[in-house]
Coordinates of C-alpha atoms and ligand atoms in Angstrom, one line a residue:
M8 CA -17.3 101.0 144.9
S9 CA -19.0 102.9 142.2
A10 CA -22.3 103.2 140.5
V11 CA -22.2 101.2 137.8
A12 CA -24.9 98.6 136.9
T13 CA -22.9 95.7 137.4
P14 CA -24.5 93.7 140.6
N15 CA -21.9 91.0 140.4
T16 CA -18.5 92.1 141.2
G17 CA -17.0 95.1 143.2
V18 CA -14.1 96.0 140.4
G19 CA -16.2 96.8 137.3
F20 CA -17.8 94.5 134.9
E21 CA -16.8 91.0 135.0
P22 CA -19.6 88.5 134.7
A23 CA -19.6 86.4 137.5
T24 CA -18.7 83.1 136.0
R25 CA -15.0 84.5 135.2
P26 CA -12.7 85.9 137.7
P27 CA -10.9 88.7 137.5
K28 CA -7.5 88.5 136.1
A29 CA -4.2 89.6 137.8
S30 CA -5.0 93.3 137.0
G31 CA -8.0 93.0 139.0
D32 CA -10.2 94.5 136.2
G33 CA -12.1 92.8 133.3
R34 CA -10.8 95.8 131.0
S35 CA -9.6 95.2 127.7
R36 CA -5.9 94.7 128.5
P37 CA -4.6 95.8 124.7
Q38 CA -6.5 99.3 125.6
V39 CA -4.7 99.2 128.9
I40 CA -1.6 98.6 127.7
S41 CA -1.8 100.9 124.8
G42 CA -3.0 103.9 127.4
A43 CA 0.0 103.3 129.7
L44 CA 2.8 103.0 126.4
L45 CA 1.4 106.2 124.8
T46 CA 1.6 107.9 128.5
L47 CA 5.0 106.7 128.6
A48 CA 6.0 108.0 125.3
A49 CA 4.8 110.8 126.3
A50 CA 6.7 111.2 129.8
A51 CA 9.8 110.4 127.7
I52 CA 9.3 113.6 125.7
H53 CA 8.7 115.4 128.8
F54 CA 12.2 114.4 130.3
A55 CA 14.0 115.4 127.3
V56 CA 12.8 118.8 126.8
A57 CA 12.9 119.5 130.8
P58 CA 17.1 120.2 130.7
S59 CA 16.7 123.1 128.0
H60 CA 13.4 124.3 129.7
L61 CA 15.2 124.6 133.0
G62 CA 18.1 126.8 131.4
V63 CA 15.3 129.2 129.8
Y64 CA 12.4 129.2 132.2
A65 CA 12.9 127.1 135.6
I66 CA 9.1 126.6 136.2
H67 CA 8.4 125.1 133.1
G68 CA 11.7 122.8 133.7
V69 CA 10.5 121.9 136.9
F70 CA 6.8 121.3 135.4
F71 CA 8.0 119.2 132.9
I72 CA 10.0 116.7 135.3
C73 CA 7.1 116.4 137.4
L74 CA 4.5 115.6 134.6
G75 CA 7.0 113.0 133.4
L76 CA 7.2 111.5 137.1
V77 CA 3.3 111.6 136.9
Q78 CA 3.0 109.9 133.6
V79 CA 5.6 107.3 134.6
G80 CA 3.4 106.3 137.8
L81 CA 0.4 106.6 136.1
A82 CA 1.3 104.0 133.3
G83 CA 2.7 101.7 136.0
A84 CA -0.3 101.9 138.3
L85 CA -2.3 101.3 135.2
L86 CA -0.4 98.6 134.1
F87 CA -0.7 97.0 137.6
A88 CA -4.4 97.5 138.4
A89 CA -6.5 99.7 135.4
R90 CA -9.1 100.5 138.4
R91 CA -12.1 102.8 137.4
S92 CA -10.9 105.7 139.7
L93 CA -7.4 105.4 138.3
L94 CA -8.8 105.7 134.2
V95 CA -11.5 108.6 135.5
G96 CA -8.2 110.4 137.0
A97 CA -6.0 109.6 134.2
A98 CA -8.6 111.1 132.0
A99 CA -9.3 113.9 133.9
G100 CA -5.3 114.6 134.2
T101 CA -4.6 114.2 130.8
A102 CA -7.2 116.5 129.7
A103 CA -5.9 119.1 131.6
V104 CA -2.1 118.7 129.9
I105 CA -3.9 118.8 126.8
G106 CA -5.8 122.2 127.9
L107 CA -2.6 123.6 129.1
W108 CA -0.9 123.2 125.9
L109 CA -3.9 124.2 124.1
A110 CA -4.2 127.6 126.1
S111 CA -0.3 128.1 126.0
R112 CA -0.2 127.8 122.3
T113 CA -3.7 130.2 121.7
V114 CA -3.6 132.8 124.8
G115 CA -0.3 132.3 126.8
M116 CA 0.3 131.4 130.1
P117 CA 0.6 133.9 133.5
L118 CA 3.7 131.9 133.9
A119 CA 5.9 132.0 131.3
P120 CA 9.2 134.0 129.7
V121 CA 6.9 136.4 128.9
P122 CA 3.5 136.3 130.2
W123 CA 0.0 135.8 128.3
T124 CA 2.3 135.6 125.0
P125 CA 1.3 132.2 122.9
E126 CA 4.0 130.2 122.4
P127 CA 4.6 128.7 118.5
I128 CA 3.8 125.1 118.0
G129 CA 6.9 123.2 118.1
F130 CA 7.5 119.5 117.1
T131 CA 8.2 118.2 120.7
D132 CA 5.0 119.7 122.3
F133 CA 2.8 118.7 119.5
A134 CA 4.2 114.7 119.4
A135 CA 3.6 114.8 123.1
T136 CA -0.2 116.3 122.7
L137 CA -0.9 113.8 120.2
L138 CA 0.2 111.1 122.3
E139 CA -1.8 112.1 125.2
A140 CA -4.9 112.9 122.8
I141 CA -4.7 109.2 121.5
S142 CA -4.4 108.1 125.6
L143 CA -7.0 110.3 126.5
L144 CA -9.5 108.7 124.1
L145 CA -8.8 104.9 125.1
F146 CA -9.2 106.2 128.9
L147 CA -12.4 107.2 128.1
L148 CA -13.5 104.2 126.3
L149 CA -12.0 102.1 128.9
I150 CA -14.3 104.0 131.1
R151 CA -17.5 103.8 129.3
A152 CA -18.8 100.3 130.5
P153 CA -16.7 97.8 128.6
R154 CA -17.9 95.2 126.5
R155 CA -17.5 91.9 127.6
P156 CA -13.8 91.4 127.6
R157 CA -12.6 88.6 125.3
R158 CA -10.0 86.3 127.2
R159 CA -7.2 86.8 125.3
G160 CA -3.6 84.7 125.3
R161 CA -0.2 86.9 125.5
I162 CA 0.4 87.1 122.1
R163 CA -3.0 88.0 121.0
V164 CA -3.0 90.7 123.6
A165 CA 0.7 91.8 122.5
L166 CA -0.4 92.2 118.9
S167 CA -3.3 94.0 119.3
S168 CA -1.0 96.4 121.3
A169 CA 1.5 96.6 119.0
P170 CA 0.0 99.6 116.9
A171 CA 0.0 101.7 119.9
F172 CA 3.7 100.1 120.7
L173 CA 4.9 101.6 117.5
L174 CA 3.1 104.9 117.5
A175 CA 4.9 105.5 121.2
A176 CA 8.3 104.5 119.6
L177 CA 8.1 106.3 116.7
L178 CA 6.5 109.7 118.5
G179 CA 8.8 109.2 121.4
F180 CA 11.8 108.9 119.5
L181 CA 11.7 111.8 117.5
G182 CA 9.9 113.8 120.4
V183 CA 12.9 112.6 122.4
G184 CA 15.3 113.4 120.1
A185 CA 14.0 116.3 118.9
G186 CA 13.7 117.1 122.5
L187 CA 17.4 116.7 123.6
T188 CA 18.4 118.8 120.5
P189 CA 17.0 122.3 121.4
M190 CA 18.2 125.3 119.7
P191 CA 21.1 126.5 122.0
A192 CA 20.1 128.9 124.3
A193 CA 23.0 131.0 123.5
F194 CA 25.6 129.9 121.6
N195 CA 29.0 132.4 121.1
A196 CA 30.8 131.8 117.7
A197 CA 34.0 132.9 119.2
P198 CA 33.8 133.4 123.1
E199 CA 36.7 135.2 124.9
I200 CA 39.1 133.2 126.4
P201 CA 39.8 134.1 129.4
G202 CA 43.3 135.1 130.0
Q203 CA 43.7 135.4 126.3
A204 CA 44.1 138.7 124.9
S205 CA 41.3 139.3 122.2
T206 CA 39.7 142.0 120.1
S207 CA 36.3 142.2 120.4
V208 CA 34.5 142.7 117.2
A209 CA 32.4 145.8 119.0
S210 CA 36.0 147.8 118.5
L211 CA 36.3 147.2 114.9
V212 CA 34.8 150.3 113.7
A213 CA 35.5 152.6 110.9
A214 CA 38.6 154.7 111.5
A215 CA 37.9 158.4 112.2
G216 CA 38.2 160.7 108.8
N217 CA 37.0 163.7 107.2
E218 CA 35.6 161.7 104.2
P219 CA 32.6 163.5 102.5
L220 CA 29.5 162.0 104.5
K221 CA 26.5 160.6 103.4
T222 CA 23.5 160.1 106.1
F223 CA 20.6 157.9 106.0
T224 CA 17.6 156.8 108.2
L225 CA 16.0 153.9 107.2
T226 CA 13.0 153.6 109.5
A227 CA 11.5 149.4 109.4
G228 CA 8.0 149.6 110.2
V229 CA 4.9 147.4 109.3
T230 CA 3.4 148.8 106.5
T231 CA 0.4 147.7 103.7
V232 CA 1.3 147.4 100.3
A233 CA -1.2 146.5 97.9
G234 CA -3.6 145.7 100.1
K235 CA -1.1 143.4 102.0
A236 CA 1.0 143.7 105.3
V237 CA 4.3 144.1 104.6
W238 CA 7.8 145.2 106.7
A239 CA 9.6 147.8 105.1
Y240 CA 12.3 150.8 105.2
N241 CA 10.6 154.1 105.1
G242 CA 7.5 152.6 103.8
T243 CA 8.3 150.7 100.5
V244 CA 9.4 147.3 99.3
P245 CA 12.2 147.4 98.2
G246 CA 13.6 150.3 100.5
P247 CA 14.7 153.1 99.3
E248 CA 17.9 152.5 96.9
L249 CA 20.7 154.2 98.7
R250 CA 23.3 156.0 96.2
V251 CA 26.9 157.3 97.5
T252 CA 30.1 157.8 95.8
K253 CA 33.1 155.2 96.3
G254 CA 35.3 157.1 99.2
D255 CA 32.1 158.2 101.2
R256 CA 31.6 157.7 104.4
V257 CA 28.4 156.5 105.0
R258 CA 26.2 157.1 107.9
V259 CA 22.9 155.1 108.1
T260 CA 20.6 155.0 111.5
L261 CA 18.2 152.3 111.5
V262 CA 15.1 152.8 113.6
N263 CA 13.1 150.0 114.3
H264 CA 9.3 150.4 114.8
L265 CA 8.7 146.3 113.8
P266 CA 7.0 144.3 116.4
K267 CA 10.1 142.5 116.5
P268 CA 13.9 142.9 116.9
T269 CA 16.0 143.5 113.6
T270 CA 19.4 144.5 112.0
I271 CA 20.5 145.9 108.5
H272 CA 23.7 143.7 106.8
W273 CA 25.5 145.8 103.9
H274 CA 25.3 142.8 101.5
G275 CA 28.8 142.4 99.4
L276 CA 30.4 145.8 101.2
R277 CA 34.0 145.4 102.7
L278 CA 33.4 147.3 105.7
P279 CA 34.5 147.1 109.6
N280 CA 33.0 143.8 111.4
A281 CA 31.1 145.9 113.5
E282 CA 29.4 147.4 111.0
D283 CA 27.9 144.2 109.3
G284 CA 24.9 143.9 110.9
V285 CA 24.7 140.3 111.7
A286 CA 22.7 139.6 114.8
G287 CA 24.6 137.1 117.6
L288 CA 27.9 138.0 115.7
T289 CA 28.5 141.5 115.4
Q290 CA 25.9 142.8 117.4
N291 CA 22.5 142.4 119.1
A292 CA 19.5 142.4 117.1
V293 CA 18.0 146.0 117.7
P294 CA 15.2 145.8 119.8
P295 CA 11.4 147.4 118.7
G296 CA 12.0 151.2 119.7
S297 CA 15.3 151.3 119.4
S298 CA 17.7 152.6 116.9
F299 CA 21.1 151.7 115.6
S300 CA 23.6 153.5 113.8
Y301 CA 26.0 152.2 111.1
E302 CA 28.8 154.1 109.7
F303 CA 31.6 153.0 107.3
V304 CA 33.4 154.3 104.2
A305 CA 32.1 152.7 101.0
S306 CA 35.7 151.4 99.7
D307 CA 34.0 149.7 96.4
A308 CA 32.3 151.1 93.7
G309 CA 29.5 149.2 92.3
T310 CA 26.2 147.1 92.7
F311 CA 25.3 145.9 96.3
W312 CA 22.1 145.5 98.5
Y313 CA 21.4 145.6 102.2
H314 CA 19.0 143.5 104.1
S315 CA 18.0 142.3 107.7
H316 CA 20.3 140.1 109.4
Q317 CA 18.0 139.0 112.0
D318 CA 15.8 136.3 111.0
P319 CA 16.0 136.9 107.5
L320 CA 14.2 134.2 106.3
G321 CA 11.2 135.8 108.1
Q322 CA 12.1 139.2 107.7
I323 CA 13.9 139.8 103.8
T324 CA 10.9 137.7 102.9
R325 CA 8.4 140.3 104.6
G326 CA 10.2 143.2 102.8
L327 CA 13.3 144.1 104.4
F328 CA 15.5 144.7 101.5
G329 CA 17.0 147.5 99.7
A330 CA 19.5 148.6 96.4
F331 CA 23.0 150.2 97.6
I332 CA 24.5 151.3 94.9
V333 CA 28.3 152.9 94.9
A334 CA 29.5 155.1 92.1
P335 CA 32.9 155.3 91.0
E336 CA 35.2 158.0 92.5
A337 CA 34.7 160.4 89.6
G338 CA 30.9 160.7 91.4
R339 CA 29.6 160.1 88.0
F340 CA 27.9 157.0 86.2
A341 CA 29.7 155.8 83.0
E342 CA 26.2 155.1 81.5
L343 CA 23.6 158.2 80.9
R344 CA 20.7 156.0 82.0
D345 CA 21.9 153.8 85.3
Y346 CA 19.1 152.0 87.2
S347 CA 19.3 149.6 90.0
L348 CA 16.5 146.6 89.1
L349 CA 15.4 144.6 92.4
V350 CA 14.1 141.4 91.8
H351 CA 12.3 139.7 94.7
N352 CA 9.0 137.8 95.4
L353 CA 5.6 139.5 95.1
K354 CA 2.3 138.6 96.8
G355 CA 3.8 136.4 99.8
G356 CA 6.0 134.3 97.5
D357 CA 4.1 133.3 94.5
A358 CA 5.5 135.6 92.1
I359 CA 8.0 137.7 91.6
G360 CA 8.8 141.5 90.7
V361 CA 11.2 144.4 89.8
N362 CA 11.6 147.3 92.1
G363 CA 7.9 146.4 93.5
T364 CA 6.0 145.9 90.0
P365 CA 6.0 142.5 88.0
N366 CA 5.9 144.7 84.7
A367 CA 8.0 147.7 85.1
H368 CA 8.5 150.6 82.8
L369 CA 11.7 152.4 82.5
A370 CA 12.8 155.7 80.3
A371 CA 15.2 155.7 77.9
N372 CA 15.5 157.1 74.1
A373 CA 17.4 155.9 71.1
G374 CA 21.4 156.2 71.8
D375 CA 21.1 156.3 75.4
T376 CA 23.9 154.2 77.3
V377 CA 22.2 152.2 79.7
R378 CA 23.1 150.1 82.8
L379 CA 20.8 147.6 84.2
R380 CA 21.9 146.6 87.8
V381 CA 20.2 143.5 88.0
I382 CA 20.0 142.3 92.0
N383 CA 18.3 139.0 92.5
G384 CA 16.3 139.2 96.2
V385 CA 14.2 136.2 94.8
L386 CA 13.9 133.8 97.7
P387 CA 13.9 130.5 95.4
G388 CA 12.3 126.9 96.1
L389 CA 14.3 124.6 97.9
D390 CA 16.2 123.3 95.4
G391 CA 17.5 126.8 95.2
A392 CA 17.3 127.2 91.4
P393 CA 18.8 130.7 90.4
L394 CA 17.0 133.6 88.9
T395 CA 17.7 133.5 84.8
P396 CA 17.7 136.9 83.7
V397 CA 17.6 137.6 79.8
L398 CA 17.9 140.9 78.2
L399 CA 16.3 140.7 74.7
G400 CA 16.2 143.6 72.0
V401 CA 19.6 144.5 72.2
P402 CA 23.5 143.3 72.1
Y403 CA 24.9 144.0 75.6
K404 CA 28.1 143.3 78.3
I405 CA 28.0 141.9 81.5
A406 CA 29.8 144.8 82.9
A407 CA 30.2 143.5 86.5
L408 CA 29.2 140.7 88.5
D409 CA 28.5 141.2 92.1
G410 CA 29.4 145.0 91.5
H411 CA 33.3 143.6 90.8
D412 CA 34.0 144.7 87.0
L413 CA 34.7 142.1 84.3
N414 CA 38.1 142.8 82.1
T415 CA 37.2 143.6 78.6
A416 CA 33.7 142.2 78.1
Q417 CA 32.6 141.0 74.9
E418 CA 29.1 141.8 73.3
L419 CA 26.6 139.1 74.0
L420 CA 23.1 137.7 72.3
P421 CA 20.3 136.8 74.8
Q422 CA 21.6 134.4 77.3
R423 CA 20.0 133.4 80.7
I424 CA 22.3 134.8 83.1
P425 CA 22.4 132.7 86.2
L426 CA 21.9 134.7 89.4
G427 CA 21.8 133.1 93.0
M428 CA 20.1 134.6 95.4
G429 CA 22.0 137.9 96.5
Q430 CA 23.9 138.0 93.3
R431 CA 24.0 141.0 91.4
A432 CA 24.9 141.5 87.4
D433 CA 25.4 144.7 85.4
L434 CA 24.3 144.7 82.0
V435 CA 25.6 147.6 79.7
F436 CA 24.4 148.5 76.4
T437 CA 23.3 151.7 74.2
M438 CA 19.3 151.7 73.4
P439 CA 18.6 150.8 69.8
A440 CA 17.9 153.2 67.3
D441 CA 14.2 152.1 67.1
G442 CA 12.4 149.6 69.2
A443 CA 12.3 148.5 73.0
V444 CA 14.7 146.6 75.1
T445 CA 13.0 144.2 77.4
L446 CA 14.5 142.4 80.3
V447 CA 12.7 139.2 81.2
V448 CA 13.6 137.4 84.7
T449 CA 12.4 134.0 85.6
G450 CA 12.6 132.4 88.7
T451 CA 10.8 129.6 90.8
P452 CA 9.7 131.0 94.0
P453 CA 9.1 128.9 97.2
L454 CA 5.3 128.5 97.2
L455 CA 5.2 127.1 93.6
P456 CA 4.4 123.4 93.2
F457 CA 6.8 121.4 91.2
S458 CA 8.8 124.5 90.7
R459 CA 6.4 126.0 88.1
A460 CA 8.6 129.2 86.8
V461 CA 7.2 133.0 86.6
T462 CA 8.5 135.9 85.2
A463 CA 8.7 139.6 85.6
S464 CA 9.5 141.9 82.8
V465 CA 11.1 145.4 82.5
T466 CA 10.6 147.3 79.6
L467 CA 13.1 150.1 78.3
G468 CA 12.0 152.8 75.5
T469 CA 8.9 153.1 73.7
G470 CA 9.2 151.7 70.3
S471 CA 8.1 148.4 69.4
L472 CA 8.9 145.2 71.6
P473 CA 11.4 142.6 70.7
R474 CA 10.2 139.7 69.2
S475 CA 9.1 137.4 72.2
I476 CA 11.2 133.7 72.1
D477 CA 11.2 131.0 74.5
V478 CA 13.8 131.9 76.6
S479 CA 14.1 128.6 78.4
R480 CA 15.8 127.2 75.4
L481 CA 18.3 129.9 75.4
P482 CA 22.1 128.9 76.3
R483 CA 23.3 129.9 79.9
F484 CA 25.9 132.7 80.7
D485 CA 29.4 131.0 81.6
L486 CA 31.5 132.9 83.6
T487 CA 34.7 131.0 83.6
S488 CA 35.3 131.9 80.0
Y489 CA 33.8 135.3 79.5
G490 CA 35.9 138.8 79.0
T491 CA 39.5 138.7 78.5
P492 CA 42.1 137.5 81.0
A493 CA 44.4 140.0 83.0
P494 CA 46.8 139.5 85.7
D495 CA 45.3 138.8 89.0
P496 CA 47.4 138.2 91.9
I497 CA 45.0 135.8 94.0
G498 CA 43.8 134.0 90.9
E499 CA 47.8 133.4 90.1
A500 CA 48.7 132.6 93.5
T501 CA 50.1 129.2 94.0
H502 CA 50.5 128.8 98.0
F503 CA 47.8 129.1 100.2
D504 CA 48.4 129.7 104.0
V505 CA 44.7 128.0 104.7
S506 CA 43.3 125.8 102.3
Q507 CA 40.1 124.1 103.4
T508 CA 37.2 122.2 101.7
V509 CA 33.6 122.7 102.0
L510 CA 31.4 120.2 101.3
L511 CA 27.5 121.0 100.6
G512 CA 25.0 118.6 101.9
G513 CA 22.5 117.8 104.0
G514 CA 19.9 115.2 105.2
P515 CA 17.1 114.5 107.9
A516 CA 18.5 115.3 111.3
F517 CA 17.4 116.6 115.0
R518 CA 18.0 120.2 115.2
N519 CA 16.4 123.0 116.6
G520 CA 13.7 120.8 118.7
S521 CA 12.7 119.1 115.6
F522 CA 13.4 116.4 113.5
D523 CA 13.9 117.8 109.8
F524 CA 15.7 118.5 106.6
T525 CA 19.2 119.8 107.3
D526 CA 21.4 121.7 104.6
T527 CA 24.9 121.4 106.1
F528 CA 28.5 122.3 105.6
N529 CA 31.1 119.6 106.2
G530 CA 28.0 117.2 107.4
V531 CA 27.5 120.0 110.3
A532 CA 24.6 122.2 110.7
S533 CA 25.0 125.5 112.0
P534 CA 25.3 126.7 114.6
F535 CA 27.9 124.0 115.3
A536 CA 29.8 123.6 112.1
P537 CA 33.7 124.4 113.0
P538 CA 34.7 127.9 111.9
I539 CA 37.0 128.7 109.1
R540 CA 40.3 129.7 111.0
V541 CA 42.4 132.2 109.5
R542 CA 45.2 135.0 110.6
E543 CA 45.2 138.5 109.4
G544 CA 47.3 138.3 106.1
D545 CA 46.5 134.6 105.0
L546 CA 45.4 133.9 101.3
V547 CA 42.2 131.4 101.7
R548 CA 41.6 128.8 99.6
L549 CA 38.3 126.8 99.7
H550 CA 37.5 123.8 97.2
I551 CA 33.6 124.1 97.5
V552 CA 32.3 120.4 96.7
N553 CA 28.3 120.3 96.1
S554 CA 27.1 116.6 97.1
S555 CA 23.2 117.4 97.2
P556 CA 21.0 118.0 94.9
K557 CA 20.3 121.8 94.9
S558 CA 21.9 124.6 93.9
H559 CA 23.7 127.0 96.5
P560 CA 24.7 130.5 96.2
I561 CA 27.7 130.6 98.9
H562 CA 28.3 133.8 100.3
I563 CA 31.0 135.1 102.5
H564 CA 30.6 138.5 104.5
G565 CA 33.5 141.6 104.4
H566 CA 35.5 139.7 101.7
V567 CA 35.7 139.3 98.5
F568 CA 36.2 135.9 96.4
T569 CA 38.7 135.2 93.1
I570 CA 37.2 132.6 91.3
L571 CA 40.3 130.4 90.8
A572 CA 38.3 126.9 89.0
R573 CA 35.3 125.3 88.2
N574 CA 35.1 121.3 88.3
G575 CA 39.1 121.9 88.7
R576 CA 39.1 123.8 85.4
P577 CA 40.6 127.4 85.5
L578 CA 39.2 130.4 84.1
T579 CA 40.0 131.1 80.7
G580 CA 38.2 134.4 80.2
S581 CA 38.1 137.9 82.9
P582 CA 39.0 137.6 86.7
V583 CA 35.7 137.1 88.3
H584 CA 35.5 138.5 92.0
V585 CA 32.4 138.1 93.2
D586 CA 31.0 137.8 97.1
A587 CA 29.2 134.8 96.5
V588 CA 29.6 131.9 94.1
L589 CA 26.6 129.8 92.8
V590 CA 27.6 126.1 93.3
S591 CA 25.1 124.0 91.3
P592 CA 24.9 120.3 92.1
N593 CA 27.8 117.9 91.6
E594 CA 30.2 121.3 90.7
T595 CA 33.1 121.9 92.4
W596 CA 34.5 125.4 92.7
D597 CA 37.9 126.6 93.9
V598 CA 37.7 130.4 95.4
A599 CA 40.6 132.4 97.0
F600 CA 40.8 135.6 98.9
R601 CA 42.8 137.5 101.3
A602 CA 42.1 137.7 105.0
D603 CA 42.4 141.1 105.2
N604 CA 39.9 142.5 107.4
P605 CA 39.7 141.1 110.8
G606 CA 36.7 140.0 112.3
I607 CA 34.1 137.1 112.9
W608 CA 32.4 137.0 109.5
M609 CA 29.7 134.7 108.2
L610 CA 30.0 132.2 105.1
H611 CA 26.6 130.9 104.4
C612 CA 24.2 129.9 101.5
H613 CA 22.2 132.8 100.4
V614 CA 19.0 130.4 99.9
L615 CA 17.4 131.4 103.2
G616 CA 15.8 128.1 103.6
H617 CA 19.1 126.8 103.5
A618 CA 21.2 129.0 105.7
A619 CA 18.0 128.6 108.3
A620 CA 18.2 124.8 108.2
G621 CA 21.9 124.9 109.1
M622 CA 24.0 125.8 105.8
S623 CA 25.8 128.5 107.9
M624 CA 29.0 129.0 109.7
T625 CA 31.9 131.7 110.6
M626 CA 35.2 132.3 109.6
N627 CA 37.0 133.3 112.7
Y628 CA 40.1 135.1 112.9
E629 CA 42.7 134.6 115.5
G630 CA 42.9 137.1 118.2
V631 CA 39.1 138.5 117.8
S632 CA 36.2 137.3 119.9
T633 CA 32.6 138.7 120.3
P634 CA 30.5 139.5 123.2
F635 CA 27.2 138.3 121.3
S636 CA 25.4 135.3 121.1
M637 CA 23.0 133.8 118.7
G638 CA 20.3 131.6 119.9
L639 CA 17.0 131.4 122.1
L640 CA 17.9 133.2 125.2
S641 CA 19.7 136.1 123.2
G642 CA 17.0 136.5 120.9
N643 CA 19.7 136.8 118.0
I644 CA 18.7 134.7 114.9
P645 CA 21.5 135.5 112.3
E646 CA 20.0 132.6 109.7
Ligands
C2O703 CU1 22.8 139.0 101.9 CU2 24.4 137.0 105.5 O1 23.4 137.8 103.3
CU704 CU1 21.9 126.5 99.5

């Protein structure tokens, strides 16, 4: 049948003395079985991914079903009779499938949701291709003139096929599991229920009014900072500091010149839900070339920030963030020098800086009153470890946390002030008669092995620098016993309309088309964690329990937590109002708030990698629905 230099048989390379086995060939049985098993595992993965592809782009779904069927047929035929012609066909077909995959990942395909655009390499396609590549190798070996096949007993054959069996089982299991749990095509966190009246989040906008109007334009685009391509608002990282006065009507137009859709979220501000800037929850991400306008009244004075809430892990880390400062009603800042210090990752993540530089210098004269508004925009390592700024050279007070004043704060000596990502602390002091003041900020950004700490510093004034000390030995500031107690209606409440435990955990699981480490609320990764359901007016208490080995700054949108207790012990100092509570391993925190701002709001860990790995959920007001969805088809990725 073929041009092979073995005259003895018509089917291959069998020595004449040995009759062909049942399969009709003399090829290495374990190799044939291995090739068939690997092909079957690849087929299983193709069947597993077919349904989700059918929903997004039907041609691909049909293709994967057909490919799976052909592979099943091929595996069966191989086991039945591994003829040379079949092996040649198997090798050619498998090579073609691998070639298609390579093309789709490098130049893109003409038949695709977005033609001629490379697709990202995912877990399932990688697993299937790996299986196919090994089977292709086996097919090629089998096509080549075989060595004299050894006669082997069943057990020997089984043992020799075992590695391929294990590999096929493992990759097949992971690939099928991942294929069956794709990122949802479109997930709506609060769909409108037919026949039931509801308010759409899109209608929850600021009421008309004649407050003083402050308008800004933030143009998001790609630019180069210090030789590195970044995504920036108005060409700078951080974006421009926006300063307004309490009571102002703020109108910000976001213009998108990025290659990807984007949004702006106003972190910590209590504003109408439609202005919250969460892609897939309160709006669709703004496509490239379009613009979107946000409008709200700045109702709280204090230190806030803004950042993208579309693919935040990708977009904030590229540079899309800035400070948002609201002056008290008088329109005056209490201190002569009022600086916002946005701390963020530099150089692609392995260094930190303040307002764009690792060593900033700010003007201040002896006797000046100073407020430093420290904003933590640093993406930490996977352990979520907080930033720990330390102020050296002057006694100071922590006047506010997350923009909310503390009651009669006492002066502090140098301490490490733990700030989870997104959290803020306002430090207030009077410049000493001689000598400079230094803020040393220590963090452990994600790209460093073994969580090596890096520092940035800000120096104020010109005198001699404060004596440098080992800041890692300093005590940690404790917000539960700082300042003076004061009446607080929520802090003293004894009855709560909604009381809920939020368990912080995680572990390996199939999610978003991959097998990954997930971070979870109550054991469930987003978007499937059941929402917290509230009614307008409810007093809500959350009991947050951290059973994971990581630190989690748990952040709520549109509301402010009153901290009730840590590890069951009520606060002994000033009432504390924050939009994020830093929950360290093995801690519990109790927080409460009034549900007084209807909408669909996010509650998530602000370690962006944790949120992206599933630690995100929503708080849904009764009677409110959203027309927006998150997921593959919508293109909205809020975390
Ligand atoms: Cu800084 Cu969900 O936000
Ligand atoms: Cu976290």
